[in-house]
Coordinates of C-alpha atoms in Angstrom, one line a residue:
M122 CA 142.7 116.3 194.2
A123 CA 143.4 118.1 191.0
C124 CA 143.3 116.4 187.7
G125 CA 145.6 113.5 187.2
M126 CA 147.5 114.4 190.4
G127 CA 147.4 110.8 191.9
L128 CA 151.3 110.4 192.0
A129 CA 153.2 112.8 194.0
K130 CA 156.7 111.3 193.6
F131 CA 158.1 114.1 191.6
P132 CA 156.4 117.2 190.0
L133 CA 153.9 116.1 187.5
R134 CA 151.2 118.1 185.5
S135 CA 148.4 116.8 183.8
V136 CA 145.7 118.5 181.6
C137 CA 142.1 117.5 181.3
A138 CA 139.7 118.1 178.5
M139 CA 136.2 117.5 177.3
M140 CA 134.2 118.0 174.2
V141 CA 132.1 121.1 174.3
A142 CA 129.9 121.4 171.3
G143 CA 133.1 120.3 169.0
T144 CA 135.5 122.3 170.9
V145 CA 137.8 121.4 173.8
A146 CA 137.8 123.0 177.1
A147 CA 140.9 122.8 179.1
G148 CA 142.1 123.1 182.6
V149 CA 145.7 123.0 183.5
T150 CA 147.0 122.1 186.9
A151 CA 150.4 123.1 188.7
S152 CA 153.3 121.0 189.8
L153 CA 152.6 119.2 193.0
A154 CA 155.9 118.9 194.9
A155 CA 159.6 120.0 194.4
A156 CA 161.9 117.5 192.9
P157 CA 164.5 115.8 195.1
A158 CA 168.0 117.6 194.7
A159 CA 169.2 114.6 193.0
L160 CA 167.5 111.9 191.4
S161 CA 168.5 108.4 192.1
S162 CA 170.7 106.5 189.7
V163 CA 167.7 104.0 189.3
R164 CA 165.9 105.1 186.2
P165 CA 162.7 103.5 184.9
V166 CA 163.5 100.9 182.0
R167 CA 162.0 102.5 178.7
A168 CA 162.7 99.7 176.3
A169 CA 161.3 99.7 172.5
G170 CA 157.6 98.7 172.6
A171 CA 157.5 99.4 176.3
L172 CA 155.1 102.4 175.9
Q173 CA 152.6 100.7 173.6
Q174 CA 152.3 97.8 176.1
A175 CA 152.1 99.8 179.1
V176 CA 149.3 102.0 177.8
L177 CA 147.5 98.8 176.4
D178 CA 147.8 97.2 179.6
A179 CA 146.7 100.0 181.7
H180 CA 143.7 100.7 179.4
R181 CA 142.5 97.1 179.2
Q182 CA 142.8 96.7 183.0
A183 CA 140.6 100.0 183.8
R184 CA 138.2 99.2 181.0
A185 CA 137.8 95.7 182.2
Q186 CA 136.9 97.0 185.7
V187 CA 133.8 98.5 184.0
G188 CA 132.9 95.6 181.6
L189 CA 134.4 97.2 178.5
P190 CA 136.5 95.7 175.7
P191 CA 140.0 96.6 175.4
L192 CA 141.3 99.4 173.1
A193 CA 143.3 98.6 169.7
W194 CA 146.6 100.3 169.3
N195 CA 146.5 102.9 166.2
D196 CA 149.7 103.9 164.7
D197 CA 148.3 107.0 163.1
L198 CA 147.0 108.3 166.5
A199 CA 150.5 107.4 167.9
A200 CA 152.0 109.6 165.1
A201 CA 149.7 112.5 165.9
A202 CA 150.4 112.1 169.5
R203 CA 154.2 112.0 168.8
D204 CA 153.7 115.3 166.6
H205 CA 152.0 116.9 169.7
A206 CA 154.3 115.7 172.3
A207 CA 157.3 117.1 170.6
M208 CA 155.4 120.3 170.3
L209 CA 155.0 120.4 174.1
A210 CA 158.5 119.6 174.7
R211 CA 159.7 122.5 172.4
I212 CA 157.5 125.0 174.3
G213 CA 157.9 123.3 177.7
A214 CA 154.0 123.4 178.8
L215 CA 151.0 121.4 178.5
R216 CA 148.5 122.3 176.0
H217 CA 145.9 120.7 174.1
A218 CA 146.3 120.3 170.3
D219 CA 144.0 122.5 168.1
Q220 CA 141.8 120.1 166.2
P221 CA 139.1 120.6 163.7
P222 CA 135.9 119.6 165.2
V223 CA 134.9 117.3 162.3
E224 CA 137.9 115.1 163.2
A225 CA 138.5 115.7 166.9
Q226 CA 140.5 113.2 168.7
G227 CA 140.3 112.6 172.1
E228 CA 143.5 113.7 173.9
N229 CA 145.1 112.9 177.6
L230 CA 148.2 115.0 178.5
W231 CA 150.8 114.2 181.3
A232 CA 154.1 115.7 182.3
G233 CA 156.4 115.0 185.1
T234 CA 160.2 115.0 185.9
R235 CA 162.2 113.4 183.2
G236 CA 163.3 110.1 183.6
A237 CA 161.5 109.7 187.0
Y238 CA 158.5 107.7 185.8
A239 CA 157.8 104.4 184.1
Y240 CA 155.3 104.5 181.4
R241 CA 153.0 102.4 183.7
E242 CA 153.0 105.1 186.4
M243 CA 152.3 107.9 183.7
V244 CA 149.2 106.2 182.9
A245 CA 148.5 105.2 186.2
A246 CA 148.1 108.8 187.2
W247 CA 144.9 108.9 185.2
A248 CA 143.4 105.6 186.0
E249 CA 143.8 106.7 189.6
E250 CA 141.1 109.4 189.0
S251 CA 138.4 106.5 189.1
A252 CA 138.3 107.2 192.8
N253 CA 136.5 110.3 192.1
F254 CA 134.4 109.1 189.1
V255 CA 130.6 108.6 188.7
N256 CA 129.3 107.4 185.5
A257 CA 126.9 110.6 185.0
P258 CA 126.5 112.5 182.0
T259 CA 129.3 114.9 181.2
P260 CA 130.5 117.3 182.7
R261 CA 128.6 115.9 185.9
F262 CA 130.6 112.9 186.3
S263 CA 132.8 113.9 189.3
R264 CA 132.4 113.3 193.1
T265 CA 134.3 116.4 193.7
G266 CA 132.0 118.6 191.3
Q267 CA 135.3 119.4 189.1
W268 CA 135.1 117.3 185.6
Q269 CA 138.9 118.1 185.4
D270 CA 139.6 115.7 188.4
V271 CA 138.2 112.6 186.3
G272 CA 138.5 113.8 182.6
H273 CA 141.3 111.4 181.6
Y274 CA 140.0 108.4 183.3
A275 CA 136.4 109.3 181.6
Q276 CA 138.3 109.1 178.3
I277 CA 140.0 105.7 179.2
V278 CA 136.6 104.2 179.9
W279 CA 134.6 106.1 177.3
R280 CA 132.4 103.2 175.7
D281 CA 132.4 104.4 172.2
T282 CA 136.2 104.8 172.1
R283 CA 137.8 101.9 170.3
E284 CA 141.5 103.1 169.5
V285 CA 144.5 104.7 171.2
G286 CA 147.9 105.9 170.3
C287 CA 150.6 107.6 172.3
A288 CA 153.8 109.0 172.3
T289 CA 156.4 110.8 174.7
A290 CA 158.9 113.6 174.2
S291 CA 161.3 115.2 176.6
D292 CA 162.8 118.6 177.3
P293 CA 165.6 119.0 179.6
R294 CA 163.4 119.0 182.7
E295 CA 160.1 116.9 181.7
D296 CA 158.9 114.0 179.9
Y297 CA 155.5 114.7 178.1
L298 CA 153.0 111.8 177.3
V299 CA 150.3 112.4 174.8
C300 CA 147.7 109.9 174.1
R301 CA 145.0 110.3 171.4
Y302 CA 141.8 108.5 171.3
R303 CA 139.2 107.7 168.5
P304 CA 136.4 108.3 168.7
A305 CA 136.9 111.0 171.2
G306 CA 135.1 110.6 174.8
N307 CA 134.0 113.2 177.3
V308 CA 131.1 114.3 175.0
V309 CA 128.8 116.6 177.0
G310 CA 125.5 115.4 178.1
R311 CA 126.6 111.8 177.5
A312 CA 127.8 109.1 180.2
A313 CA 131.1 107.3 179.8
F314 CA 129.4 103.8 179.7

């Protein structure tokens, strides 16, 4: 299973990252399946505030399952995520942000067919990586031997992480979700919890 590929409803891509001596190493996965010729007229509801609630709920649930406290929403992280999501929509590709190592934030990225996914489904793709996760030092925390298969989930349940902020942007074909975390997780040589 490639990183973040739990949902095969429509094409979705995900990028995994981990901290490597102050730099981010990234692996990009390709689309899973062709979109249906015509999407149904039933679209996920995306009311104001729904993204924040969906993110906090999904993160709270994943962290509670391993005995960790919930994350707090951070508007500054959400603003940084919004800027990066807009850039991804402009270039039409998933790419981690260049960040100075001193202030590096954790970052999870997701992309999928525009309008096809509810916010909870976007975040669920990361949480589903728990099936391959082993709480061992990074990067040896995947049952598959590929850290990219569980990097999103590891960031969600990273013990030291306290805050999250997320945003979405869209191009004509895809929605992009960016979540930023403070402090960053996936630190080489350390276990998530």
